[in-house]
């Protein structure tokens, strides 16, 4: 008997969506949904763009390594990295194959599978703390290094990004990215104003 295909909560984004400059993709990812095959899903409410060789804050600024190789691959894949010796963070690979660009997903508004998220993050005191930060959301959705390189467009490996009909905010001014030492003058962070699940307003 063939395995049951998950019912995703919207239309899976096409590869052409990601095959663009991450500074275009980033704001348009707001209000899309990052979904897991087990039913967990969250609305993307905060993102940051990283632009390869022109961006000193990008992991890919100095070229391709074993760690960042996925970022140089085809758009529409997930790049997952380990940071501070304890946290995973996830990105969508964007731009041209070989460009080394992507969008970091910084925060989600939990939509479904919230009980599973609570089990994954038992120390979260409130639901607004489940996914309000890049490390929190990976914990809540069970994303680890095992997901590094999966294809979000084909959606055969348990995760994807979908459009459930909610458009991005009409006006999304850029702001400085968080937790970086270089490229602090580049306003490549965007978030849904007023949403309580954003990591930092």
mmCIF file of C-alpha atoms in Angstrom:
data_model
loop_
_atom_site.group_PDB
_atom_site.id
_atom_site.type_symbol
_atom_site.label_atom_id
_atom_site.label_comp_id
_atom_site.label_asym_id
_atom_site.label_seq_id
_atom_site.Cartn_x
_atom_site.Cartn_y
_atom_site.Cartn_z
ATOM 1 C CA UNK A 1 0.000 0.000 0.000
ATOM 2 C CA UNK A 2 1.430 3.363 -1.057
ATOM 3 C CA UNK A 3 2.132 5.887 1.734
ATOM 4 C CA UNK A 4 -0.588 8.461 2.218
ATOM 5 C CA UNK A 5 0.247 11.840 0.715
ATOM 6 C CA UNK A 6 -0.068 14.758 3.137
ATOM 7 C CA UNK A 7 -2.831 17.284 2.677
ATOM 8 C CA UNK A 8 -0.954 20.551 2.561
ATOM 9 C CA UNK A 9 -2.811 23.646 3.841
ATOM 10 C CA UNK A 10 -2.532 25.527 0.535
ATOM 11 C CA UNK A 11 -0.841 25.517 -2.857
ATOM 12 C CA UNK A 12 2.847 24.591 -2.869
ATOM 13 C CA UNK A 13 5.011 27.474 -4.091
ATOM 14 C CA UNK A 14 6.571 26.919 -7.511
ATOM 15 C CA UNK A 15 10.340 26.884 -7.988
ATOM 16 C CA UNK A 16 10.008 30.114 -9.974
ATOM 17 C CA UNK A 17 8.892 31.837 -6.752
ATOM 18 C CA UNK A 18 12.309 31.158 -5.202
ATOM 19 C CA UNK A 19 14.260 31.661 -8.441
ATOM 20 C CA UNK A 20 14.539 35.403 -7.794
ATOM 21 C CA UNK A 21 16.602 37.853 -5.795
ATOM 22 C CA UNK A 22 16.135 37.065 -2.068
ATOM 23 C CA UNK A 23 15.388 40.747 -1.466
ATOM 24 C CA UNK A 24 12.281 40.238 -3.616
ATOM 25 C CA UNK A 25 11.418 36.803 -2.266
ATOM 26 C CA UNK A 26 11.758 37.841 1.394
ATOM 27 C CA UNK A 27 8.875 40.334 1.643
ATOM 28 C CA UNK A 28 6.699 38.078 -0.523
ATOM 29 C CA UNK A 29 7.266 35.123 1.811
ATOM 30 C CA UNK A 30 5.466 37.009 4.555
ATOM 31 C CA UNK A 31 2.054 35.418 5.227
ATOM 32 C CA UNK A 32 2.987 32.251 3.341
ATOM 33 C CA UNK A 33 2.869 29.032 5.393
ATOM 34 C CA UNK A 34 5.743 26.737 6.346
ATOM 35 C CA UNK A 35 4.152 23.301 6.745
ATOM 36 C CA UNK A 36 5.152 19.843 7.972
ATOM 37 C CA UNK A 37 3.611 16.582 6.767
ATOM 38 C CA UNK A 38 2.534 15.697 10.319
ATOM 39 C CA UNK A 39 0.126 18.642 10.368
ATOM 40 C CA UNK A 40 2.255 21.306 12.030
ATOM 41 C CA UNK A 41 2.130 24.621 10.184
ATOM 42 C CA UNK A 42 2.924 28.272 10.815
ATOM 43 C CA UNK A 43 2.443 31.527 8.969
ATOM 44 C CA UNK A 44 5.721 33.240 8.104
ATOM 45 C CA UNK A 45 5.773 36.631 9.826
ATOM 46 C CA UNK A 46 9.480 37.561 9.847
ATOM 47 C CA UNK A 47 12.327 36.953 7.385
ATOM 48 C CA UNK A 48 15.822 38.135 6.450
ATOM 49 C CA UNK A 49 17.554 38.063 3.049
ATOM 50 C CA UNK A 50 21.180 36.996 2.575
ATOM 51 C CA UNK A 51 22.795 37.772 -0.755
ATOM 52 C CA UNK A 52 25.919 35.712 -1.312
ATOM 53 C CA UNK A 53 29.042 37.398 -2.581
ATOM 54 C CA UNK A 54 27.699 40.955 -2.113
ATOM 55 C CA UNK A 55 26.659 40.381 1.501
ATOM 56 C CA UNK A 56 29.361 40.188 4.215
ATOM 57 C CA UNK A 57 26.818 38.715 6.661
ATOM 58 C CA UNK A 58 25.981 35.746 4.407
ATOM 59 C CA UNK A 59 27.451 32.310 5.108
ATOM 60 C CA UNK A 60 28.301 32.175 1.412
ATOM 61 C CA UNK A 61 30.176 35.493 1.240
ATOM 62 C CA UNK A 62 33.611 33.839 1.027
ATOM 63 C CA UNK A 63 32.600 31.006 -1.274
ATOM 64 C CA UNK A 64 31.401 27.435 -1.201
ATOM 65 C CA UNK A 65 32.216 25.077 1.664
ATOM 66 C CA UNK A 66 30.862 21.751 2.865
ATOM 67 C CA UNK A 67 28.689 23.572 5.385
ATOM 68 C CA UNK A 68 27.042 26.023 2.986
ATOM 69 C CA UNK A 69 26.983 23.905 -0.205
ATOM 70 C CA UNK A 70 23.181 23.663 -0.249
ATOM 71 C CA UNK A 71 22.947 27.455 -0.591
ATOM 72 C CA UNK A 72 24.800 27.207 -3.898
ATOM 73 C CA UNK A 73 22.347 24.646 -5.225
ATOM 74 C CA UNK A 74 18.997 25.012 -6.976
ATOM 75 C CA UNK A 75 16.423 27.453 -5.569
ATOM 76 C CA UNK A 76 13.517 26.088 -3.576
ATOM 77 C CA UNK A 77 15.592 23.866 -1.303
ATOM 78 C CA UNK A 78 15.973 24.211 2.474
ATOM 79 C CA UNK A 79 19.320 25.220 3.933
ATOM 80 C CA UNK A 80 19.619 24.319 7.623
ATOM 81 C CA UNK A 81 22.609 25.313 9.737
ATOM 82 C CA UNK A 82 23.697 24.903 13.352
ATOM 83 C CA UNK A 83 24.506 28.028 15.337
ATOM 84 C CA UNK A 84 25.871 28.870 18.785
ATOM 85 C CA UNK A 85 26.529 25.166 19.297
ATOM 86 C CA UNK A 86 22.904 24.506 20.182
ATOM 87 C CA UNK A 87 20.354 25.807 17.648
ATOM 88 C CA UNK A 88 19.197 24.984 14.118
ATOM 89 C CA UNK A 89 18.012 27.706 11.709
ATOM 90 C CA UNK A 90 16.298 27.208 8.349
ATOM 91 C CA UNK A 91 16.425 29.135 5.087
ATOM 92 C CA UNK A 92 14.890 28.885 1.647
ATOM 93 C CA UNK A 93 17.526 28.867 -1.109
ATOM 94 C CA UNK A 94 16.846 31.635 -3.637
ATOM 95 C CA UNK A 95 18.284 33.154 -6.798
ATOM 96 C CA UNK A 96 20.261 31.360 -9.484
ATOM 97 C CA UNK A 97 21.932 27.999 -9.040
ATOM 98 C CA UNK A 98 25.447 28.788 -7.776
ATOM 99 C CA UNK A 99 24.584 32.229 -6.404
ATOM 100 C CA UNK A 100 24.624 31.326 -2.705
ATOM 101 C CA UNK A 101 21.583 33.400 -1.734
ATOM 102 C CA UNK A 102 18.600 32.711 0.477
ATOM 103 C CA UNK A 103 16.004 33.877 2.965
ATOM 104 C CA UNK A 104 16.201 33.058 6.667
ATOM 105 C CA UNK A 105 12.795 32.325 8.197
ATOM 106 C CA UNK A 106 12.880 34.118 11.558
ATOM 107 C CA UNK A 107 9.381 33.689 12.995
ATOM 108 C CA UNK A 108 6.067 31.925 12.462
ATOM 109 C CA UNK A 109 2.553 32.402 13.755
ATOM 110 C CA UNK A 110 1.409 28.874 14.745
ATOM 111 C CA UNK A 111 -1.616 27.761 12.733
ATOM 112 C CA UNK A 112 -1.977 23.995 13.115
ATOM 113 C CA UNK A 113 -0.460 21.104 15.027
ATOM 114 C CA UNK A 114 -0.002 23.363 18.025
ATOM 115 C CA UNK A 115 -0.114 20.481 20.516
ATOM 116 C CA UNK A 116 2.820 18.866 18.701
ATOM 117 C CA UNK A 117 4.660 22.183 18.819
ATOM 118 C CA UNK A 118 4.085 22.397 22.574
ATOM 119 C CA UNK A 119 5.472 18.884 23.000
ATOM 120 C CA UNK A 120 8.565 19.885 21.015
ATOM 121 C CA UNK A 121 8.988 23.094 23.061
ATOM 122 C CA UNK A 122 7.781 22.220 26.581
ATOM 123 C CA UNK A 123 9.508 25.236 28.128
ATOM 124 C CA UNK A 124 7.439 27.706 26.075
ATOM 125 C CA UNK A 125 5.118 29.414 28.544
ATOM 126 C CA UNK A 126 2.792 30.879 25.924
ATOM 127 C CA UNK A 127 1.884 29.954 22.355
ATOM 128 C CA UNK A 128 3.457 33.207 21.149
ATOM 129 C CA UNK A 129 6.811 31.793 22.302
ATOM 130 C CA UNK A 130 6.542 28.617 20.239
ATOM 131 C CA UNK A 131 7.901 30.007 16.961
ATOM 132 C CA UNK A 132 8.980 33.590 17.680
ATOM 133 C CA UNK A 133 12.595 33.225 16.602
ATOM 134 C CA UNK A 134 14.598 31.156 14.102
ATOM 135 C CA UNK A 135 15.742 28.557 16.659
ATOM 136 C CA UNK A 136 12.337 28.310 18.301
ATOM 137 C CA UNK A 137 10.511 27.629 15.064
ATOM 138 C CA UNK A 138 12.863 24.844 14.016
ATOM 139 C CA UNK A 139 12.367 23.181 17.396
ATOM 140 C CA UNK A 140 8.595 23.584 17.156
ATOM 141 C CA UNK A 141 8.471 22.044 13.665
ATOM 142 C CA UNK A 142 11.118 19.378 14.248
ATOM 143 C CA UNK A 143 13.602 20.808 11.752
ATOM 144 C CA UNK A 144 17.230 19.689 12.244
ATOM 145 C CA UNK A 145 20.284 19.043 10.108
ATOM 146 C CA UNK A 146 18.449 16.044 8.675
ATOM 147 C CA UNK A 147 16.381 18.506 6.615
ATOM 148 C CA UNK A 148 19.390 20.312 5.153
ATOM 149 C CA UNK A 149 19.043 20.169 1.371
ATOM 150 C CA UNK A 150 15.457 18.911 1.117
ATOM 151 C CA UNK A 151 13.389 20.121 -1.824
ATOM 152 C CA UNK A 152 10.528 22.289 -0.590
ATOM 153 C CA UNK A 153 8.966 22.434 -4.059
ATOM 154 C CA UNK A 154 8.671 18.682 -4.597
ATOM 155 C CA UNK A 155 7.538 18.359 -0.957
ATOM 156 C CA UNK A 156 8.468 14.696 -0.725
ATOM 157 C CA UNK A 157 10.561 14.968 2.428
ATOM 158 C CA UNK A 158 8.052 16.218 4.950
ATOM 159 C CA UNK A 159 8.216 20.012 4.583
ATOM 160 C CA UNK A 160 7.085 22.654 2.127
ATOM 161 C CA UNK A 161 5.978 26.287 1.830
ATOM 162 C CA UNK A 162 2.435 26.979 0.667
ATOM 163 C CA UNK A 163 0.155 29.850 -0.245
ATOM 164 C CA UNK A 164 -3.170 29.589 1.566
ATOM 165 C CA UNK A 165 -4.615 32.688 -0.064
ATOM 166 C CA UNK A 166 -3.452 35.372 2.366
ATOM 167 C CA UNK A 167 -1.462 38.032 0.477
ATOM 168 C CA UNK A 168 1.725 39.603 1.837
ATOM 169 C CA UNK A 169 1.310 42.903 3.726
ATOM 170 C CA UNK A 170 0.833 45.847 1.376
ATOM 171 C CA UNK A 171 3.620 47.911 2.909
ATOM 172 C CA UNK A 172 6.674 46.243 4.447
ATOM 173 C CA UNK A 173 9.574 48.605 5.148
ATOM 174 C CA UNK A 174 12.967 46.981 5.564
ATOM 175 C CA UNK A 175 14.893 47.037 8.815
ATOM 176 C CA UNK A 176 18.350 45.983 9.982
ATOM 177 C CA UNK A 177 18.974 42.267 10.381
ATOM 178 C CA UNK A 178 19.405 40.782 13.843
ATOM 179 C CA UNK A 179 22.458 39.161 15.423
ATOM 180 C CA UNK A 180 25.045 40.032 12.770
ATOM 181 C CA UNK A 181 28.281 42.016 12.965
ATOM 182 C CA UNK A 182 28.725 42.914 9.294
ATOM 183 C CA UNK A 183 26.231 44.268 6.793
ATOM 184 C CA UNK A 184 24.339 46.005 9.592
ATOM 185 C CA UNK A 185 23.533 48.919 7.301
ATOM 186 C CA UNK A 186 21.578 46.704 4.892
ATOM 187 C CA UNK A 187 17.837 46.842 5.561
ATOM 188 C CA UNK A 188 17.068 43.273 4.499
ATOM 189 C CA UNK A 189 14.776 42.163 7.319
ATOM 190 C CA UNK A 190 11.010 42.289 6.932
ATOM 191 C CA UNK A 191 8.168 41.423 9.290
ATOM 192 C CA UNK A 192 4.391 41.672 9.646
ATOM 193 C CA UNK A 193 3.868 44.830 11.660
ATOM 194 C CA UNK A 194 1.837 44.321 14.798
ATOM 195 C CA UNK A 195 2.017 40.539 14.739
ATOM 196 C CA UNK A 196 2.788 39.311 18.278
ATOM 197 C CA UNK A 197 4.784 36.333 16.994
ATOM 198 C CA UNK A 198 7.554 38.473 15.448
ATOM 199 C CA UNK A 199 10.779 37.871 17.376
ATOM 200 C CA UNK A 200 11.632 41.567 17.761
ATOM 201 C CA UNK A 201 9.490 44.462 16.619
#
